[in-house]
Short mmCIF file of C-alpha atoms and ligand atoms in Angstrom, two decimals:
data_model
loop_
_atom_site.label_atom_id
_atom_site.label_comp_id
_atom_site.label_asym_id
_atom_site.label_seq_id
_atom_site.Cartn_x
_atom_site.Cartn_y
_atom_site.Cartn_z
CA UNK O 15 43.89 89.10 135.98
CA UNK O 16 42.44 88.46 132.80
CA UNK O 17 42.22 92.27 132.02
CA UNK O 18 44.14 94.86 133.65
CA UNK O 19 40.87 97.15 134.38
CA UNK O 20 39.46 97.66 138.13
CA UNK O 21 37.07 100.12 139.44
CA UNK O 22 38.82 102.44 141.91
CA UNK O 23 37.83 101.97 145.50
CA UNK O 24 34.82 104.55 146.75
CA UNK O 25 33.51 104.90 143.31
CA UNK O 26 32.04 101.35 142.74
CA UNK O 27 30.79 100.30 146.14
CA UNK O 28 31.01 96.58 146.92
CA UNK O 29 30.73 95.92 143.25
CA UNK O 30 27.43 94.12 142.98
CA UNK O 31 25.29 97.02 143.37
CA UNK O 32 26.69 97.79 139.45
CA UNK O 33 25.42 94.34 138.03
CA UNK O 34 22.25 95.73 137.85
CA UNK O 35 23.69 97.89 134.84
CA UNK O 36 26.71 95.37 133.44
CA UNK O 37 27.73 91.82 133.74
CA UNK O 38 30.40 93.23 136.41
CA UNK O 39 32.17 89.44 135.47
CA UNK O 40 34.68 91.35 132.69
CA UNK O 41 36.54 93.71 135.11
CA UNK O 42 40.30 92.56 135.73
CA UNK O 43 39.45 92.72 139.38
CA UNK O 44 37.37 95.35 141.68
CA UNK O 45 38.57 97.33 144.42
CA UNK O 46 35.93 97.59 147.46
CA UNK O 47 35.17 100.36 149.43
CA UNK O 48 37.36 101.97 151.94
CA UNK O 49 36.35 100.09 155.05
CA UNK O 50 37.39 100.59 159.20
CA UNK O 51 37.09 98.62 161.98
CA UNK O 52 33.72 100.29 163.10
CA UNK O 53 31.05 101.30 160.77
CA UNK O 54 31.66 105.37 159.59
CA UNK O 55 28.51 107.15 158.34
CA UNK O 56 30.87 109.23 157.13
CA UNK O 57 31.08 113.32 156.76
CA UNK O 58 27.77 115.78 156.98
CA UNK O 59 26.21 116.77 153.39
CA UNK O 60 27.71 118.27 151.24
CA UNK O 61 30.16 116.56 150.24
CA UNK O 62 30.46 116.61 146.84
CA UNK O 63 31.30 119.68 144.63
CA UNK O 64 31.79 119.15 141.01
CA UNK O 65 34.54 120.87 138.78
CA UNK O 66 35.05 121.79 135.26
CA UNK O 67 37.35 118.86 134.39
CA UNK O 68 36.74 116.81 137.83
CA UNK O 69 35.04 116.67 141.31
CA UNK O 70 36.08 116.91 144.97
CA UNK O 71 34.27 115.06 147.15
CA UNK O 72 34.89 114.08 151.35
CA UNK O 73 32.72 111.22 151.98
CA UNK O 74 34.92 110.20 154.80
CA UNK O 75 34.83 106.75 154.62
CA UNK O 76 31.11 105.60 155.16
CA UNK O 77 31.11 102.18 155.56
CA UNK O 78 29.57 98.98 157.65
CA UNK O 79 32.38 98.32 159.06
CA UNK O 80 35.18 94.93 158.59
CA UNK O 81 32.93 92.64 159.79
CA UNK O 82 30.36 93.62 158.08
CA UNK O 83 31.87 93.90 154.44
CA UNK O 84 33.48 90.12 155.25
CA UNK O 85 30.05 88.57 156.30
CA UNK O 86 27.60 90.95 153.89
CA UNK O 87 28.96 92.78 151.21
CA UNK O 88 31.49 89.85 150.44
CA UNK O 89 28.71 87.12 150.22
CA UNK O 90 26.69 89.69 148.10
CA UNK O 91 29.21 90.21 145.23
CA UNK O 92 30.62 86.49 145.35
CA UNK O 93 27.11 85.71 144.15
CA UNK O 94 27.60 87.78 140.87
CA UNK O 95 31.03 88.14 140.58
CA UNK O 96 33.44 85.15 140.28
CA UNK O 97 37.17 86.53 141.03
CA UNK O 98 38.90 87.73 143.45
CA UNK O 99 38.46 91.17 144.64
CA UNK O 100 40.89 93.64 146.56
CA UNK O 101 39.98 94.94 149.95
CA UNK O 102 40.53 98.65 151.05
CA UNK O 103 41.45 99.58 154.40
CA UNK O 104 41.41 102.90 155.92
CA UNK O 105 41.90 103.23 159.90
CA UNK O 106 42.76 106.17 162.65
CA UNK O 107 45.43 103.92 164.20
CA UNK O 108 48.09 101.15 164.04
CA UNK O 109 45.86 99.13 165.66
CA UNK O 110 42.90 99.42 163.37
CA UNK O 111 44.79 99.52 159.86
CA UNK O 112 46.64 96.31 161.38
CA UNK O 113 43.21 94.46 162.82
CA UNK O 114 41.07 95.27 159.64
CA UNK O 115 43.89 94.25 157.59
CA UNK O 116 43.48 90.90 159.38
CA UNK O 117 39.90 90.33 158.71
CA UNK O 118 39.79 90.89 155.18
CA UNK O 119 42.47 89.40 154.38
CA UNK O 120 41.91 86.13 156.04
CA UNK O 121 38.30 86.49 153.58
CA UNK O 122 38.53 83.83 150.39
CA UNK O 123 36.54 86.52 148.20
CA UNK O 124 39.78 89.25 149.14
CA UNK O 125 43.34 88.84 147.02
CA UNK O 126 45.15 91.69 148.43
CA UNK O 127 44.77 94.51 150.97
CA UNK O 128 44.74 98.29 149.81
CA UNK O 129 46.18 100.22 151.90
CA UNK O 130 44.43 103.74 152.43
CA UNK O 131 46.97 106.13 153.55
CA UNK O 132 46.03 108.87 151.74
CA UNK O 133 42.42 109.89 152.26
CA UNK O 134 42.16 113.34 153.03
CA UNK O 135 38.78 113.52 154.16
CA UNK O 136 39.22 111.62 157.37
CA UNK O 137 40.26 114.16 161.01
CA UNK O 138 43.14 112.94 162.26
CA UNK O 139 43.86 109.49 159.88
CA UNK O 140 44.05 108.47 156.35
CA UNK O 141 46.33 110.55 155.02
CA UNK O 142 48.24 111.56 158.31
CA UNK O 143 49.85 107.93 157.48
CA UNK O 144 51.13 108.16 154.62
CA UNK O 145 52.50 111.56 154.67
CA UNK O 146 56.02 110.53 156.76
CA UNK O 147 57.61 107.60 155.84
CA UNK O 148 58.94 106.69 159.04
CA UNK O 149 55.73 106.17 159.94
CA UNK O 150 54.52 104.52 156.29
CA UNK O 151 57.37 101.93 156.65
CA UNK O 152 56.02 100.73 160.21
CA UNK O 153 52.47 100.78 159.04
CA UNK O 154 53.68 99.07 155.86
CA UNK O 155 55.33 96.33 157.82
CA UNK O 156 52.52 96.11 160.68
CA UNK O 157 49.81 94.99 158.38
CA UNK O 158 51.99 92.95 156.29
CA UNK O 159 52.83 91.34 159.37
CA UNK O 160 48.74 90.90 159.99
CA UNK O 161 47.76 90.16 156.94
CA UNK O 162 47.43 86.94 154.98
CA UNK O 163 47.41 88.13 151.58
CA UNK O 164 49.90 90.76 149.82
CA UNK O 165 49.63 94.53 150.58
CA UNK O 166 49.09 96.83 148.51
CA UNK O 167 49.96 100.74 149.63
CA UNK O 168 48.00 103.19 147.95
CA UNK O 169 49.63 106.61 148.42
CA UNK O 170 49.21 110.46 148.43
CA UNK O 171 49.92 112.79 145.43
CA UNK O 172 49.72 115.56 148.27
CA UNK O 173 53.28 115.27 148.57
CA UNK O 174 56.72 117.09 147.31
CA UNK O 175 57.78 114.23 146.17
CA UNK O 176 55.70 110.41 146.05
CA UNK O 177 59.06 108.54 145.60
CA UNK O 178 59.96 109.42 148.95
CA UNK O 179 57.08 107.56 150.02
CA UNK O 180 57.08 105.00 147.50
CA UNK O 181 60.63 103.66 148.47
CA UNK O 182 59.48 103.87 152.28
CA UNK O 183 56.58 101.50 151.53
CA UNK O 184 58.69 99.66 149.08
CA UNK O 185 61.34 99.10 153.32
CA UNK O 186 58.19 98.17 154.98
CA UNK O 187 57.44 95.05 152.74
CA UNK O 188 54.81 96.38 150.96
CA UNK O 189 54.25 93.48 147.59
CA UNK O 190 52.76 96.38 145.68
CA UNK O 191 51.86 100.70 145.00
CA UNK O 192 48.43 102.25 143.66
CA UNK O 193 48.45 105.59 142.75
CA UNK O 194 47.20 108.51 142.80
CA UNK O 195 45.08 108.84 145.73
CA UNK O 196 42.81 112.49 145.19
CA UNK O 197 44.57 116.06 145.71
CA UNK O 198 43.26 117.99 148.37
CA UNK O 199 41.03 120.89 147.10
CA UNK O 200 38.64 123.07 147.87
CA UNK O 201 35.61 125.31 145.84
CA UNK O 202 33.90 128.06 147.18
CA UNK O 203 29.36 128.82 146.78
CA UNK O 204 29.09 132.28 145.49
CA UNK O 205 26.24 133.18 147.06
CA UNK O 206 27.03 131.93 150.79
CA UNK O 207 31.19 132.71 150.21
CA UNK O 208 31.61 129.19 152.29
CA UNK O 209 33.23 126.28 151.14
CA UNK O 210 30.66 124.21 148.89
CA UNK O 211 32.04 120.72 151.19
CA UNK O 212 30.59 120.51 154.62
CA UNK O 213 33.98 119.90 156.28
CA UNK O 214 35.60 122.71 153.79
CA UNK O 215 37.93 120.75 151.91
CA UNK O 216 37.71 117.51 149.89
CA UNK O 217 39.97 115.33 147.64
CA UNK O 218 39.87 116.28 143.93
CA UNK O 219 39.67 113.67 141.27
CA UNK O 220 39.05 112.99 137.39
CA UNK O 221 40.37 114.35 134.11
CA UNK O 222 41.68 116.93 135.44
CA UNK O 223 44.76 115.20 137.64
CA UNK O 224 45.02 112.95 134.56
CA UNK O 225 48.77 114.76 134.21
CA UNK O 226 49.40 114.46 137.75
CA UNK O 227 48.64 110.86 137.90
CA UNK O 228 50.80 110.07 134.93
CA UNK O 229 54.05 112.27 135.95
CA UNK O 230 53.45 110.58 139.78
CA UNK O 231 53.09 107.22 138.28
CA UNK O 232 56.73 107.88 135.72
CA UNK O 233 58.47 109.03 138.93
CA UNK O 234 57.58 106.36 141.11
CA UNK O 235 58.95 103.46 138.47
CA UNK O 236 61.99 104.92 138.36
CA UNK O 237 62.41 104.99 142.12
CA UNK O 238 61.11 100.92 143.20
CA UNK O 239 61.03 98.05 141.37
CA UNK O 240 57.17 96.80 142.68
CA UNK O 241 54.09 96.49 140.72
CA UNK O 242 52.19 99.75 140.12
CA UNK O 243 48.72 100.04 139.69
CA UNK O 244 47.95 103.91 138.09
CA UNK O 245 44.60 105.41 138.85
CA UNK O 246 43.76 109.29 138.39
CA UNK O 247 41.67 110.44 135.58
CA UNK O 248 41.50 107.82 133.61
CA UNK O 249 38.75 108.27 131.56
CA UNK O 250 39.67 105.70 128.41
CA UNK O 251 41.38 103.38 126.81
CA UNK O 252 43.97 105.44 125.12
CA UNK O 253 44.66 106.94 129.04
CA UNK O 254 44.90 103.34 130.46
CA UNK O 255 47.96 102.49 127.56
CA UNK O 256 49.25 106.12 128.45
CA UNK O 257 49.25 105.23 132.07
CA UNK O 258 50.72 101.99 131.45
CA UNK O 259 53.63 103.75 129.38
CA UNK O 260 54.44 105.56 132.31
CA UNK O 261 54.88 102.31 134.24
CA UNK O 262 51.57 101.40 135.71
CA UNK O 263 50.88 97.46 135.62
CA UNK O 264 47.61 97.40 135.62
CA UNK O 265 44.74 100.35 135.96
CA UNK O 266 42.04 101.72 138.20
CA UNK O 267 39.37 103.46 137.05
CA UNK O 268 37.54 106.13 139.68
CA UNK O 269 35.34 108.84 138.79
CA UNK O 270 34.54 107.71 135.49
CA UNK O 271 32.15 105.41 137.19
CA UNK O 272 30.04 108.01 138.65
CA UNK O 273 29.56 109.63 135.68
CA UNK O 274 28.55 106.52 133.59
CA UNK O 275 28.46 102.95 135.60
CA UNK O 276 29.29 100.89 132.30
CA UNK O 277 32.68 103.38 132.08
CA UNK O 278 34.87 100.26 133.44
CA UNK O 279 32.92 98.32 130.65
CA UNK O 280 33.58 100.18 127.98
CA UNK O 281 36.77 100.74 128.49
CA UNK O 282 37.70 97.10 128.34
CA UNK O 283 35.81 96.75 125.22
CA UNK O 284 37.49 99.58 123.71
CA UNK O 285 40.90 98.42 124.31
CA UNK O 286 41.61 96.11 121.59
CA UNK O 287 40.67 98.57 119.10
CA UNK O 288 42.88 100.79 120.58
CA UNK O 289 45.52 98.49 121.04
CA UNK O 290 45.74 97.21 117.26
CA UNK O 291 45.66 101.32 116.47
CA UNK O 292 48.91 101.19 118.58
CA UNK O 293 50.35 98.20 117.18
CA UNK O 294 50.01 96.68 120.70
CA UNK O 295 50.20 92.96 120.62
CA UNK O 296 50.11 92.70 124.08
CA UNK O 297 49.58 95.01 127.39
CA UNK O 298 52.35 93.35 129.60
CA UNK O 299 55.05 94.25 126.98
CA UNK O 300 54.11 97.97 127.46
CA UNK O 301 54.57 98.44 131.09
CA UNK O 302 57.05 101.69 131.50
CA UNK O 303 57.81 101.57 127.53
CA UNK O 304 57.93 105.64 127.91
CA UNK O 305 61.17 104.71 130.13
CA UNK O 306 63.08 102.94 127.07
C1 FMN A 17 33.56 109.53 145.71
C2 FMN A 17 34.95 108.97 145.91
C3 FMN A 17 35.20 108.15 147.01
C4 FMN A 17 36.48 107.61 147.21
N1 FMN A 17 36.70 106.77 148.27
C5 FMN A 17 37.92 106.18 148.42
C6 FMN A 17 38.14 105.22 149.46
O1 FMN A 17 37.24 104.86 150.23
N2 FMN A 17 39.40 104.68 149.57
C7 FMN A 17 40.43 105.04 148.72
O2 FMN A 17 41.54 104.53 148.85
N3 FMN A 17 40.23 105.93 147.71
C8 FMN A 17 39.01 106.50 147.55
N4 FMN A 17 38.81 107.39 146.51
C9 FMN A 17 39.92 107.70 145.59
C10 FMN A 17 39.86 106.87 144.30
O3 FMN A 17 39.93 105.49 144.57
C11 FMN A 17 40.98 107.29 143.33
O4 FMN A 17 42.23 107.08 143.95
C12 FMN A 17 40.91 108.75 142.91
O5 FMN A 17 39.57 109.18 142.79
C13 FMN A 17 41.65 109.05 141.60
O6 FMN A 17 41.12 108.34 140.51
P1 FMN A 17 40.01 108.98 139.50
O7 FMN A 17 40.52 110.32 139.10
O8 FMN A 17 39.88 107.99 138.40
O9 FMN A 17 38.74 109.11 140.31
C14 FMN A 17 37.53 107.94 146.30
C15 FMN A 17 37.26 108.77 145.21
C16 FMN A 17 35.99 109.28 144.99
C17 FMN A 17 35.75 110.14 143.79
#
């Protein structure tokens, strides 16, 4: 990648919906989506409650479907965007992480799979995978089995401890980690005394886990020797070199974008500045520098 920012998959759609605001052409890479095997409309309204320093949301993985996003969405944002892109998969099963896994990945447009097993918005799925790691080390090596291009496992902070799950992935073959995934939360209407989110709880993201992302992100260095990609609260430049200091490789960038669509943009323009602040000659030599 020519810059180590991507939008965080669910907050930037298939990517080409945001040209209309930004040449989308500057981000590192983009991460699509969450998509299944079928098409998911997703969870009942509301599901969205904001925070002081955040948001929860539980959109539960609306989507058209794999075939869809390879014969649609794909064509749609190869027209505006010229590099590769990373494909997120979220499934109820074995069978559908490992068949979705295949159709994306055998896509020219996709350069890795995401692997979703952390979404805690879905009944019965998402995050029930990634939460053993038994069972995240033969999911791991299922879809690396089925997929043509590396895998990427993209795990739960809703755990005691992540490097339990990280070095589990790490058995099952996985090539790389993103993380944090959102913490599961809830907020309560006043008025009504019901849970704001139509299926009560939601996962919480933004400024707020900022801390959480960073410690999770420290930890799981120490533990595996893979590429990291850090996500959670990143709302700047100075959080994408703090994140990288903690060991991340390269960055994803979530809520941010639903607060201002150019917040990918900006970032990446801000980061020389930032970087010559530092004394920063280059990104790559700062990767875990908080560890030396
Ligand atoms: C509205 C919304 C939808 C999301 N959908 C997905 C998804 O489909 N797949 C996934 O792996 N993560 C999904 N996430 C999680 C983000 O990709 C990211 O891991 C998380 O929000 C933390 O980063 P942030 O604090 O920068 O938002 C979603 C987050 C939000 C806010």
């Amino acid at each position: 990648m020519d810059n180590p920012v991507i939008p965080a998959s669910g907050t930037f759609g298939f990517g080409y919906e945001f040209n209309n605001w930004f040449d989308i052409s500057v981000l590192g890479s983009i991460a699509l989506k969450g998509t299944t095997i079928e098409a998911r409309y997703g969870n009942p309204l509301p599901r969205i409650a904001e925070c002081p320093a955040g948001m929860i949301n539980a959109i539960g993985l609306q989507n058209p479907g794999a075939v869809a996003v390879r014969d649609i969405e794909l064509k749609k944002l190869a027209a505006v965007y010229p590099k590769k892109v990373i494909a997120n998969v979220g499934g109820h099963s074995f069978g559908e992480y490992v068949e979705t896994s295949a159709i994306l990945s055998a896509a020219e447009e996709v350069f890795a799979i995401e692997l979703n097993v952390s979404c805690p918005n879905v009944k019965g799925g998402g995050m029930a995978f990634g939460l053993d790691a038994g069972v995240l080390e033969e999911l791991t090596a299922a879809v690396k089995e089925a997929s043509s291009k590396p895998v990427i496992v993209k795990l739960s902070p809703n755990v005691t401890d992540i490097t339990v799950l990280a070095k589990a992935a790490e058995r099952g073959g996985a090539d790389g980690l993103s993380l944090i995934n959102t913490l599961v939360g809830m907020r309560i209407d006043l008025r009504t005394a019901k849970p704001i989110i139509s299926v009560k709880r939601g996962g919480y993201s933004g400024p707020g886990v900022f801390p959480v992302a960073v410690n999770a992100v420290y930890n799981t260095r120490e533990a595996v020797s893979l590429p990291i990609v850090g996500m959670g609260g990143i709302m700047n430049a100075e959080n994408v070199i703090e994140m990288m200091y903690a060991g991340a490789d390269c960055v994803m960038v979530g809520t941010l974008n639903l607060i201002d669509p150019c917040g990918s943009k900006k970032i990446i323009e801000d980061l020389p500045g930032v970087m010559e602040r530092l004394g920063i000659d280059k990104l790559t030599d700062i990767v875990g520098r908080a560890h030396r």
